Short mmCIF file of C-alpha atoms in Angstrom, two decimals:
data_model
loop_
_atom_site.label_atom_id
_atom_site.label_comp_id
_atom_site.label_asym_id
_atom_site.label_seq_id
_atom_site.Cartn_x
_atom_site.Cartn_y
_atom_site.Cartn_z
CA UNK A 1 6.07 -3.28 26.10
CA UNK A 2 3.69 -1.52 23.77
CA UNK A 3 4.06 2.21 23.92
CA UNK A 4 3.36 5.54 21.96
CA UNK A 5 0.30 5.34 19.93
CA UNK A 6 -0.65 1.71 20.18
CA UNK A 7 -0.71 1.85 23.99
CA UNK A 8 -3.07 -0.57 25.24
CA UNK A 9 -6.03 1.86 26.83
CA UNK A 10 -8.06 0.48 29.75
CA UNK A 11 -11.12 -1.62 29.05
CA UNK A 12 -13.20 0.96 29.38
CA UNK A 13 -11.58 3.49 26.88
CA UNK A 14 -11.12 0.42 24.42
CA UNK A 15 -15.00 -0.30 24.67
CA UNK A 16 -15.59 3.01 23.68
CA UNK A 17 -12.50 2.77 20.49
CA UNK A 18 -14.32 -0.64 19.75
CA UNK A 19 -17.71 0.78 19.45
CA UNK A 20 -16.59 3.71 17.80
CA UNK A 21 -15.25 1.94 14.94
CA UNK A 22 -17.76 -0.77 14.37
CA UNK A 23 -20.15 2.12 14.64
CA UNK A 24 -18.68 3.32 11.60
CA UNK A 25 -19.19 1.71 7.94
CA UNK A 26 -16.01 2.92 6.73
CA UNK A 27 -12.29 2.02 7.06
CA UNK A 28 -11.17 3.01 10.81
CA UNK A 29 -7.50 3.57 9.55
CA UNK A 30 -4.32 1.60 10.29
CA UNK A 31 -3.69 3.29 13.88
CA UNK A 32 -6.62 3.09 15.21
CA UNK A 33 -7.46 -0.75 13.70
CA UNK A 34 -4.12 -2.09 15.10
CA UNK A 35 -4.57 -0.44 18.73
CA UNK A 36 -8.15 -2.02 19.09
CA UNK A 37 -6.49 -5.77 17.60
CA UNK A 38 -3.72 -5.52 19.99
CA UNK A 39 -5.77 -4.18 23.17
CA UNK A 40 -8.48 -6.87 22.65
CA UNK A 41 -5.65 -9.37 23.09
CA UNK A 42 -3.99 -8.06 25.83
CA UNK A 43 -6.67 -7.42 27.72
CA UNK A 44 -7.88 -11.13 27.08
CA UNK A 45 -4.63 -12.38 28.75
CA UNK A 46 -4.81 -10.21 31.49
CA UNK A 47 -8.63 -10.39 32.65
CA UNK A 48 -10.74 -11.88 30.16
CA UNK A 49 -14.03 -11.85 32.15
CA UNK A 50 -13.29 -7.98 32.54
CA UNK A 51 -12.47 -7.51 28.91
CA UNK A 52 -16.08 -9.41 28.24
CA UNK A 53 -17.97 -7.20 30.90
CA UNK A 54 -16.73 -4.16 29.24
CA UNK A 55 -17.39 -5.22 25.30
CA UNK A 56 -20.25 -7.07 26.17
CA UNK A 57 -23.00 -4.69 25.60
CA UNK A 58 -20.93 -2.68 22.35
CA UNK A 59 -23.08 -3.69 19.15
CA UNK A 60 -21.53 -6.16 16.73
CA UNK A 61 -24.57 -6.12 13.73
CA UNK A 62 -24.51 -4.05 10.84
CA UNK A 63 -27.85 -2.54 8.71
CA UNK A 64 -25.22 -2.03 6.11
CA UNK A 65 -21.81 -4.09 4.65
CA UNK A 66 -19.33 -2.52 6.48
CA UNK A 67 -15.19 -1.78 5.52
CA UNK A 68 -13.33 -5.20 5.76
CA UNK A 69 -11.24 -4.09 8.82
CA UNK A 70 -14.65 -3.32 10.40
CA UNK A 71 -15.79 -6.72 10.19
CA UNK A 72 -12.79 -8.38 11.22
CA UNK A 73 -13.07 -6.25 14.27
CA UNK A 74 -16.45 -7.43 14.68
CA UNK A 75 -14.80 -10.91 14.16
CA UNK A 76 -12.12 -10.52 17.01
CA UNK A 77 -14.30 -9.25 19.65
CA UNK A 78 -16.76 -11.47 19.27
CA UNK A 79 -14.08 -14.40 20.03
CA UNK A 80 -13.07 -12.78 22.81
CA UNK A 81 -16.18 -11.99 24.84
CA UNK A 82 -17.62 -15.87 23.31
CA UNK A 83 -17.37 -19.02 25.10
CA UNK A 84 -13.48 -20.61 25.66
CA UNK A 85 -13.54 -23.90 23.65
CA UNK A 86 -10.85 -25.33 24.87
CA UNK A 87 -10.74 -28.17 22.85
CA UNK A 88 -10.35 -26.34 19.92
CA UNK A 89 -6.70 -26.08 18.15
CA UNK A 90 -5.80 -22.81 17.34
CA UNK A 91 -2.62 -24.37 15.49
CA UNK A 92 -5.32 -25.35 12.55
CA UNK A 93 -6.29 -21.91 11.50
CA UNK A 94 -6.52 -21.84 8.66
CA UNK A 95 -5.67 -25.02 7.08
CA UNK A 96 -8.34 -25.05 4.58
CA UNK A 97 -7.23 -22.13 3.17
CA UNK A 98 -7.00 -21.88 -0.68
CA UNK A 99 -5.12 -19.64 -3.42
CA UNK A 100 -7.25 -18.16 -5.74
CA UNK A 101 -5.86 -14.62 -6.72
CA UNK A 102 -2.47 -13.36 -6.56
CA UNK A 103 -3.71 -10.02 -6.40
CA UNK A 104 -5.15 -10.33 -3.23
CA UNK A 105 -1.26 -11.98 -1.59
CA UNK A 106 -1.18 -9.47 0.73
CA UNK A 107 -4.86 -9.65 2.68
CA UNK A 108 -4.21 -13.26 2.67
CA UNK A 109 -1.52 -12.45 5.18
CA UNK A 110 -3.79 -10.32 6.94
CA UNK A 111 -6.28 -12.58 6.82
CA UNK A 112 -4.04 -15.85 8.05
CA UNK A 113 -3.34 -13.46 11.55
CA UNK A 114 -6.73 -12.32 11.92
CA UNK A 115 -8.02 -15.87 11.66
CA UNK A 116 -4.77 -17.15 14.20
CA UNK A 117 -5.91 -14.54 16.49
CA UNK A 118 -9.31 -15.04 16.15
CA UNK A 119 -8.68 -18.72 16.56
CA UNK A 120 -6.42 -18.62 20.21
CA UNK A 121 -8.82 -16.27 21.48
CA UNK A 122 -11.63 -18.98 20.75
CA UNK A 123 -9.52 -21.65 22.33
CA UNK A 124 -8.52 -19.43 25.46
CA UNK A 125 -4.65 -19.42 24.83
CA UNK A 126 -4.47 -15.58 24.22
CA UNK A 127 -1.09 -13.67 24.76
CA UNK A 128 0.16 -10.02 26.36
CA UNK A 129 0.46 -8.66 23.42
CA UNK A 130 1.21 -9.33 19.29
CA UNK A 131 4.23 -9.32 17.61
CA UNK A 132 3.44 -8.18 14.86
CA UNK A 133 1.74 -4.07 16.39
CA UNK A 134 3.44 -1.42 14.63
CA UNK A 135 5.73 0.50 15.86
CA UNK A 136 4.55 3.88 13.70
CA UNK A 137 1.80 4.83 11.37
CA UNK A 138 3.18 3.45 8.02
CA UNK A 139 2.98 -0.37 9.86
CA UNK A 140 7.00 -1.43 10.15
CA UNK A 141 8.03 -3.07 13.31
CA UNK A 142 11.40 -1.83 14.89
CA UNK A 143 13.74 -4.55 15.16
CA UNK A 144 15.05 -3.87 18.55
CA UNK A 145 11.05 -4.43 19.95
CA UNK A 146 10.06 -7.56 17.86
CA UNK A 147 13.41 -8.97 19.53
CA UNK A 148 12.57 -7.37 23.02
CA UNK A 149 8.76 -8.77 22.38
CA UNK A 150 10.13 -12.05 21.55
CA UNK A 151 12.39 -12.44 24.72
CA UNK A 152 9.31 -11.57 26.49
CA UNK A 153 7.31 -14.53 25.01
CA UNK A 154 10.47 -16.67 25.79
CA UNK A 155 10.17 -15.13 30.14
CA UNK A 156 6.13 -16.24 30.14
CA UNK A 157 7.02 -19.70 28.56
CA UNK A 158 4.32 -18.67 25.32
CA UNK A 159 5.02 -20.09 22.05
CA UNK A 160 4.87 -17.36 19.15
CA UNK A 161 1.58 -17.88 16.54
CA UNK A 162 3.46 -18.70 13.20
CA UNK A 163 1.16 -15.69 11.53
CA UNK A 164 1.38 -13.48 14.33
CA UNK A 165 5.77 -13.86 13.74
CA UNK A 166 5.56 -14.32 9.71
CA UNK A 167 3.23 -10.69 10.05
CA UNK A 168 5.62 -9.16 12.13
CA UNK A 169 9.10 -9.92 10.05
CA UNK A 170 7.55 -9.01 7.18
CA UNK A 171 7.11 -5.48 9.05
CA UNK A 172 10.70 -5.28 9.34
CA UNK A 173 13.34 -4.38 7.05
CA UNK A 174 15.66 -1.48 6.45
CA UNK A 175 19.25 -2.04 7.82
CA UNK A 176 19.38 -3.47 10.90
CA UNK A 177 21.48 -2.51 14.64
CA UNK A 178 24.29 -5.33 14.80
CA UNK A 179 23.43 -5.63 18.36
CA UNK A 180 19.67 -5.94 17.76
CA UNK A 181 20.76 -9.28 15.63
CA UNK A 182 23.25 -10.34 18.14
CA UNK A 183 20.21 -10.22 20.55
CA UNK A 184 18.05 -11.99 18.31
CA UNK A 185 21.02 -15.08 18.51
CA UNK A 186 20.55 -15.23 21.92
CA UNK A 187 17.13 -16.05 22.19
CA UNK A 188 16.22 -19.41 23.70
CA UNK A 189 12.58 -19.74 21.80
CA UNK A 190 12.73 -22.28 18.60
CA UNK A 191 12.19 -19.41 16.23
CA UNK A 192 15.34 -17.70 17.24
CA UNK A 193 17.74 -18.66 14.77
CA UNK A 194 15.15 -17.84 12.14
CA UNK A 195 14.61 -13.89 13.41
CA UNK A 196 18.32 -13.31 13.94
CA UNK A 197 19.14 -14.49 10.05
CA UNK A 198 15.95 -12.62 9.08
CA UNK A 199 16.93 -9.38 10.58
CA UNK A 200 21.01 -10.16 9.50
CA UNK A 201 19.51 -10.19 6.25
CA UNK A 202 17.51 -6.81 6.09
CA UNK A 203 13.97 -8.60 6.04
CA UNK A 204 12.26 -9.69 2.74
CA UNK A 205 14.76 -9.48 -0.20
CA UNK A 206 13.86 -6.92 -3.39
CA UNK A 207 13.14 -9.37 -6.29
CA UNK A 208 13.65 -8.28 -9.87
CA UNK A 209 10.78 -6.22 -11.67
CA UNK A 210 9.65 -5.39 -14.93
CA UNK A 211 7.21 -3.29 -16.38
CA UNK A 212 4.67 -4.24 -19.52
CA UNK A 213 2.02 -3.16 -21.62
CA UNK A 214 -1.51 -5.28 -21.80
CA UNK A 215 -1.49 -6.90 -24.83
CA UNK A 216 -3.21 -5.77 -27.98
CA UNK A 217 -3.49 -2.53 -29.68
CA UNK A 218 -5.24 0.34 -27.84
CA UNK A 219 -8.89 0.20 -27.85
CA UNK A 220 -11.71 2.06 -26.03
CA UNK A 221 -12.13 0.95 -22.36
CA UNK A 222 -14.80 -1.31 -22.10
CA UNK A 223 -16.77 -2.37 -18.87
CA UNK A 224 -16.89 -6.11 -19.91
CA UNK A 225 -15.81 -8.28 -17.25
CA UNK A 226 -12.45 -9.33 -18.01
CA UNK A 227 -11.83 -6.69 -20.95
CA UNK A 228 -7.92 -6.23 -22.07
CA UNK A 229 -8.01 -3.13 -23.84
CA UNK A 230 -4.59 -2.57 -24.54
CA UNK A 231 -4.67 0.53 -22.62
CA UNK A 232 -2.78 0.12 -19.27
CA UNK A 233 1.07 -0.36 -18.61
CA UNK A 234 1.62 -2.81 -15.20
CA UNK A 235 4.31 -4.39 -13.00
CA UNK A 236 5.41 -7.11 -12.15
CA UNK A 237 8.07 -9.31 -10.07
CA UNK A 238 9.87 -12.16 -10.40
CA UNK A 239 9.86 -14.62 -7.42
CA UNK A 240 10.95 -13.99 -3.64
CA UNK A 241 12.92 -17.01 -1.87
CA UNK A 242 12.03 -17.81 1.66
CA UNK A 243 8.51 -18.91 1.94
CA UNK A 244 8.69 -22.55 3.18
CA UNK A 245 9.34 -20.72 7.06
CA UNK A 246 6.13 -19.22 6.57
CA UNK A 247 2.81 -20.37 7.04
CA UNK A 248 0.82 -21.10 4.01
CA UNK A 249 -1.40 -18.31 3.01
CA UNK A 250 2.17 -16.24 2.92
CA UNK A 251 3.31 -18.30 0.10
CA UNK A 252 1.57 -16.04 -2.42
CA UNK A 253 3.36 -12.94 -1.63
CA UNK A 254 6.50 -14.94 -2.66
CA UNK A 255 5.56 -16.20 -6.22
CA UNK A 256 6.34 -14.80 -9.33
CA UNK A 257 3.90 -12.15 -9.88
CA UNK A 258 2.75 -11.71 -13.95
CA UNK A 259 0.81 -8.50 -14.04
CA UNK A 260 -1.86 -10.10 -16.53
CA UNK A 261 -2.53 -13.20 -14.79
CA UNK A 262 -6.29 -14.12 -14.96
CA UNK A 263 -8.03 -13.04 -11.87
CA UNK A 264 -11.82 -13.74 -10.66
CA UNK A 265 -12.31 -10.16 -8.93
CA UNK A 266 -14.16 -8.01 -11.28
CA UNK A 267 -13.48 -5.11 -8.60
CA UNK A 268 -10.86 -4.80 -5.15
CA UNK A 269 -12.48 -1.69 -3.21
CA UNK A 270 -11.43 -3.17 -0.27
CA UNK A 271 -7.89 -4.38 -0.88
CA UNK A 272 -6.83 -0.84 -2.04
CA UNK A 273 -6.43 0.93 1.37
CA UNK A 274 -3.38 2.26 3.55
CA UNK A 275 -3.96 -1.86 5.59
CA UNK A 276 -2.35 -2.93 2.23
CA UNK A 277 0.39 -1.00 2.42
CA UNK A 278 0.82 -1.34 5.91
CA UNK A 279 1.06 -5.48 5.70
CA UNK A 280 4.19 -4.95 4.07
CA UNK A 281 5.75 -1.25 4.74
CA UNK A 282 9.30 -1.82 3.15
CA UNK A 283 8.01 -2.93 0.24
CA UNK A 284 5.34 -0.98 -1.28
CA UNK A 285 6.28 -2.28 -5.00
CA UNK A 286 4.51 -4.94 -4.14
CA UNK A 287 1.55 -4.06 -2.94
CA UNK A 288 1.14 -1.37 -5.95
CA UNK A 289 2.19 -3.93 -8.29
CA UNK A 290 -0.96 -5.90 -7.46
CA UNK A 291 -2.92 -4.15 -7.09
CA UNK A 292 -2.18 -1.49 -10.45
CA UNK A 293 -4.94 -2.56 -12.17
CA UNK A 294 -7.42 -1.44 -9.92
CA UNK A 295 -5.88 2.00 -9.62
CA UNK A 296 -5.94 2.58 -13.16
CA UNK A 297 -9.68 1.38 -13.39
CA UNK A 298 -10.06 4.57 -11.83
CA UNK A 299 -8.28 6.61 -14.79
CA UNK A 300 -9.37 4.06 -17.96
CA UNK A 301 -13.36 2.94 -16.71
CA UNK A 302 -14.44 5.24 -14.26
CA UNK A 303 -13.89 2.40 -11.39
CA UNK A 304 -13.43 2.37 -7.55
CA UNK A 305 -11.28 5.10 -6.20
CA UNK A 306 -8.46 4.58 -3.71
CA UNK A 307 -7.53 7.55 -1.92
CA UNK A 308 -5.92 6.13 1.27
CA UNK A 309 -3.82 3.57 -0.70
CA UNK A 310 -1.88 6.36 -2.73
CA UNK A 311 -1.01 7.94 0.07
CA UNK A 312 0.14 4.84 1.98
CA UNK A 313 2.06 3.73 -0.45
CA UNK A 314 4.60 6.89 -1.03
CA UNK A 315 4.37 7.52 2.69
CA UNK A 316 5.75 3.68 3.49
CA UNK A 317 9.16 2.78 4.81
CA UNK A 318 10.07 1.18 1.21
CA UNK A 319 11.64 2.74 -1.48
CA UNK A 320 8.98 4.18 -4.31
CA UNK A 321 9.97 2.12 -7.79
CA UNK A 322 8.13 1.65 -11.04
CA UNK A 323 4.86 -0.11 -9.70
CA UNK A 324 4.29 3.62 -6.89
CA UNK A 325 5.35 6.13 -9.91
CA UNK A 326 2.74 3.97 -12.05
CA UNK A 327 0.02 4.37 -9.42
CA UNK A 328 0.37 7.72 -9.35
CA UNK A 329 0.18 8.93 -12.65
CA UNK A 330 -2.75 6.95 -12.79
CA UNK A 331 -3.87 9.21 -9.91
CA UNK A 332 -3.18 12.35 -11.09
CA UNK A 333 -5.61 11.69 -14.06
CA UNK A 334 -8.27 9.31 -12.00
CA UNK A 335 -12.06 10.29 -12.92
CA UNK A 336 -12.95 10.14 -8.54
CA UNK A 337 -11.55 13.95 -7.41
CA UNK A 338 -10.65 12.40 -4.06
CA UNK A 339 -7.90 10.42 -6.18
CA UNK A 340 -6.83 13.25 -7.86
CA UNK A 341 -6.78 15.49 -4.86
CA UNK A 342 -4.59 12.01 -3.13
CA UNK A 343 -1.74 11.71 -6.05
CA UNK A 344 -1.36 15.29 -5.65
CA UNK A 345 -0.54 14.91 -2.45
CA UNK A 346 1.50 11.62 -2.99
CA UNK A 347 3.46 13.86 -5.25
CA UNK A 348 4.11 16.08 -2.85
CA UNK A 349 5.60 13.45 -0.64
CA UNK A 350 7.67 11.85 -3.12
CA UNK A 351 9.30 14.84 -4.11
CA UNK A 352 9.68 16.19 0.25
CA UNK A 353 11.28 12.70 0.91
CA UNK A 354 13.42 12.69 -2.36
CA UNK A 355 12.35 9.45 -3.38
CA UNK A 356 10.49 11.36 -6.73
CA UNK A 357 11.53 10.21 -9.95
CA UNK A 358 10.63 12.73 -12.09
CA UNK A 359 11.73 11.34 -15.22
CA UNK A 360 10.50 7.82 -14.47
CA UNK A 361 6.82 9.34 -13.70
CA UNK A 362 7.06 11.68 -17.01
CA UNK A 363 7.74 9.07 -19.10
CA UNK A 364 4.72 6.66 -17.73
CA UNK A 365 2.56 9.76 -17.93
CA UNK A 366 3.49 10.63 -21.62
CA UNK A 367 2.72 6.83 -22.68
CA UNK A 368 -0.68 6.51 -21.07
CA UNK A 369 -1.39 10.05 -22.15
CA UNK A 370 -0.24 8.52 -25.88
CA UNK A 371 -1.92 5.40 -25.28
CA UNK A 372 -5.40 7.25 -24.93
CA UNK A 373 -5.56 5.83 -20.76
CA UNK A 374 -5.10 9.52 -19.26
CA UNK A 375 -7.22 12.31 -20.11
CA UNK A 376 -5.29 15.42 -20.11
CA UNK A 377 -7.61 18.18 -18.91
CA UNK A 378 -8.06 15.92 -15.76
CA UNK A 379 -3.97 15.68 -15.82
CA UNK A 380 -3.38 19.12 -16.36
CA UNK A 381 -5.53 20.27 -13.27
CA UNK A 382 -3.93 18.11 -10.86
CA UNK A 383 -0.45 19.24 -11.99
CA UNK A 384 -2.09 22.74 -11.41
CA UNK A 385 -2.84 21.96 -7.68
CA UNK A 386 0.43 20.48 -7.23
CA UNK A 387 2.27 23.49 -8.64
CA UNK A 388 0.52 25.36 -5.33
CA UNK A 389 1.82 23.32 -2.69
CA UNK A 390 4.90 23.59 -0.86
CA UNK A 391 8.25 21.67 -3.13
CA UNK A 392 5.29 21.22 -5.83
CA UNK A 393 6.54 23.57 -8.54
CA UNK A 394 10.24 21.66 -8.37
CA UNK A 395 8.33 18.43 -8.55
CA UNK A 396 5.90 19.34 -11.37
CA UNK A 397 8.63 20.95 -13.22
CA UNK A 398 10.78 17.75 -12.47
CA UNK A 399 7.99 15.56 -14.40
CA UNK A 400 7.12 18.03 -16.90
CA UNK A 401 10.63 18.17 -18.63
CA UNK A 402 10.76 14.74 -19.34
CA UNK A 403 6.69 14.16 -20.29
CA UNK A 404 6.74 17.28 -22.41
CA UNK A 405 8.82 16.43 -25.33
CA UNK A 406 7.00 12.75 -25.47
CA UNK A 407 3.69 14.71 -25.28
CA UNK A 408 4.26 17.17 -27.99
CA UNK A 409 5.75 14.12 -30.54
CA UNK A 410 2.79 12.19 -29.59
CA UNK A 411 -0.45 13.61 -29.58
CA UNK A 412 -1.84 16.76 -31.33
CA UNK A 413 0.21 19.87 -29.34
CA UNK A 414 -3.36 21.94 -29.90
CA UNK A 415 -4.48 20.40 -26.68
CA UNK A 416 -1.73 20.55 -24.52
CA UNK A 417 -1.74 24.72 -24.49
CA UNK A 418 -3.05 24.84 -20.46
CA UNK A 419 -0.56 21.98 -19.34
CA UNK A 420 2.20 24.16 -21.27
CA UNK A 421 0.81 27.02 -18.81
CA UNK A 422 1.05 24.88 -16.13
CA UNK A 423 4.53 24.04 -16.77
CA UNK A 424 5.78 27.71 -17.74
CA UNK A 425 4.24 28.52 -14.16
CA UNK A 426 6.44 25.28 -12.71
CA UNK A 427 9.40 26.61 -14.43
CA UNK A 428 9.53 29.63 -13.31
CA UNK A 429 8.30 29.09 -9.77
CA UNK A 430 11.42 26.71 -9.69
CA UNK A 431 13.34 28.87 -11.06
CA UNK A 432 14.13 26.12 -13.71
CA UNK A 433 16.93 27.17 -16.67
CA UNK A 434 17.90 25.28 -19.83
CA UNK A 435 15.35 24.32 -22.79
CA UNK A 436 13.61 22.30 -24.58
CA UNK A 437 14.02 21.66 -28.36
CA UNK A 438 10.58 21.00 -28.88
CA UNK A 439 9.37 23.91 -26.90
CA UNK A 440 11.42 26.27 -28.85
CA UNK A 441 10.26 25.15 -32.29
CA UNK A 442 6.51 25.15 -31.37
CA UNK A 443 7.11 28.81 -29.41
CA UNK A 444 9.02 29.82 -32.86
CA UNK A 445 5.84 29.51 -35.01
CA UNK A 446 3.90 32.65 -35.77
CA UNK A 447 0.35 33.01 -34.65
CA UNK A 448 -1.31 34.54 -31.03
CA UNK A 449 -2.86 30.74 -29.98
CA UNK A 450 -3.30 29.88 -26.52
CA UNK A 451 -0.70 27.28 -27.07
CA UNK A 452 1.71 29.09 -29.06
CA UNK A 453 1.58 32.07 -25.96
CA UNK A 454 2.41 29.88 -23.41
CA UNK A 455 5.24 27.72 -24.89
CA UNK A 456 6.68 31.28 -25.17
CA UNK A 457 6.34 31.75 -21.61
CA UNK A 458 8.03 28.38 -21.02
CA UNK A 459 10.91 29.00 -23.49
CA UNK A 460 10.90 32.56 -21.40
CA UNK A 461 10.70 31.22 -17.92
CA UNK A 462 13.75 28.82 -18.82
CA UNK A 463 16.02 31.42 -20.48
CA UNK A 464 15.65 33.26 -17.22
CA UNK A 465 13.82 35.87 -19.23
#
């Protein structure tokens, strides 16, 4: 039922998966994470006395405070080697849960089927296998196989954990096989009716968005807890009907989302990884629209990098909107070189899978340059790198043309004379053509200045001199 990559192993190869990845203190990665969740629940189902035999001697206590997905590993086996309580209800998982931070929407999914799981496996009502395993890296489920692991449920007379499903449609999306939904209608299980309109309908709907400046004029960043510095420019969404089929700790994800809303997180190292992403693969806007602020920490205060979540989030199934071209512009100018060295990359990808905006993304990155968020030597050397990879010169040139003009009306021109190198080298590596006004004017002037040589070479490398 489970094939490819997330193949349940045998015990004894998922013992040694298990131990290597609560051996390690940092995040195991969305593949390997999923494989281990899924295996430990099969495996329960089929033999749990074999499954404990084999985990039973892998360590489960760290010397240090290990990656989140680490510990809920940790979590997971440790219900399913424990003592069955029986009279336990697994159904109750969760039901003290509280909201406290809309940022955070999507781990409270995450959480709610971690805790479900962790909860039947407690109360020794596991199942073959969950609904909601991927069916590729990014995290989406195929249609066709939530329906075909659905009828299975329906053959071994087990009832679907309301996480487990909710975690699962939210993996699916994209237009969907007629026939897959006709399937779907023909399901005998109670939540039938519900996956064949959720699949008719193409999975979670798009809500509106709209993008907005933190209040106030500009200031210096400050590391106050709480600061608005009037520095960053965020997303947001408006609300997202559907939630009352879903359990609870869903509900979040379907609010209206205000991009300045208070929150009692001073950081979210943890929440900014490619498991974000992955919890809801068609719709990365909303996982970058969250968590924005964080990302731009990284640009504006010197915070918390967060590598893998860039490169989740242009790699998902989703279309790349306002909220992904925001997070990587903060990227391309992030203090951490492993974000720098990411949003290169994530550019890269954008522009391979032509879902690159190039005149959205030069906009946002002429602003924040304007705005004093990005610092432009840190800017200009990641648009260098990119210019070196393969489709990078069409993509750098493709930002450039647009971020240019706003850059040289903005903020003194003096310091912009090795970006206008790296965009003469775009240009003509492209072989762009056309020209800019306020490239010509400035390459017009009369003088020998770094800056003044290489708008010449720009105004050049576009004449198709």
């Amino acid at each position: 039922m489970i094939k490819g990559e997330f193949a349940v192993p045998s015990p004894g190869a998922l013992a040694d998966e298990v131990a290597a990845v609560l051996a390690g203190r940092h995040d195991p990665g969305v593949v390997p994470f999923e494989r281990v969740l899924n295996a430990v629940v099969s495996h329960s189902f089929r033999d749990r006395e074999a499954l404990a035999a084999a985990l039973g001697s892998v360590p489960r206590e760290f010397r240090v405070k290990p990656h989140a997905q680490v510990r809920c590993t940790a979590g997971i086996v440790g219900a399913a080697v424990g003592p069955v309580r029986a009279q336990d209800s697994w159904e109750n998982a969760g039901a003290g849960w509280l909201e406290l931070c809309q940022h955070v929407a999507l781990d409270y999914i995450a959480g709610a089927r971690t805790g479900e799981v962790a909860a039947r496996l407690r109360a020794g009502d596991p199942v073959p296998f969950l609904l909601s395993v991927p069916s590729g890296p990014t995290g989406a489920v195929e249609p066709y196989e939530l329906v075909e692991r659905l009828a299975e449920y329906e053959r071994l007379g087990i009832r679907p954990g309301p996480a487990d499903l909710g975690q699962a449609l939210l993996r699916c999306g994209g237009r969907v096989d007629p026939e897959v939904v006709r399937a779907a209608e023909r399901l005998e299980l109670a939540e039938g009716p519900r996956v064949a309109a959720w699949l008719r309908q193409g999975g979670l709907p798009v809500p509106a968005w709209w993008r907005e400046r933190e209040a106030g004029e500009a200031e210096r960043p400050s590391r106050r807890r709480g600061a608005r510095i009037g520095r960053r420019i965020l997303v947001g969404h408006e609300a997202v009907e559907g939630r009352g089929a879903f359990p609870r700790q869903f509900w979040s994800l379907f609010r209206k989302f205000e991009p300045h809303i208070s929150c009692p997180h001073w950081s979210l190292p943890d929440y900014r990884d490619a498991h974000t992403v992955a919890t809801l693969p068609w719709h990365p806007e909303m996982a970058a629209a969250r968590l924005l602020t964080g990302v731009a920490s990284a640009a504006d205060q010197d915070g918390c990098g967060s590598p893998a979540f860039l490169e989740a989030l242009v790699s998902a199934d989703g279309p790349a909107g306002p909220a992904v071209h925001l997070a990587v512009a903060y990227g391309l100018a992030s203090v951490p070189e492993p974000d720098r060295e990411a949003a290169v990359r994530a550019l890269a990808v954008l522009a391979s899978r032509g879902r690159l905006d190039g005149e959205l993304l030069g906009r946002e990155l002429a602003e924040l340059v304007g705005l004093g968020t990005l610092r432009v030597p840190l800017l200009t050397g990641s648009l260098r790198a990119a210019v070196s990879v393969p489709e990078g010169a069409g993509a750098v040139w493709a930002v450039l043309a647009t971020a240019l003009p706003g850059l040289l009306a903005r903020t003194r021109p003096q310091v912009h004379g090795a970006l206008l190198a790296v965009a003469a080298d775009s240009a003509r590596l492209s072989g762009a053509r056309g020209g800019l006004p306020e490239v010509t004017a400035l390459a017009g002037r009369p003088g020998s200045s770094q800056l003044l040589r290489q708008a010449r070479r720009l105004r050049d490398a576009l004449a198709g001199v």
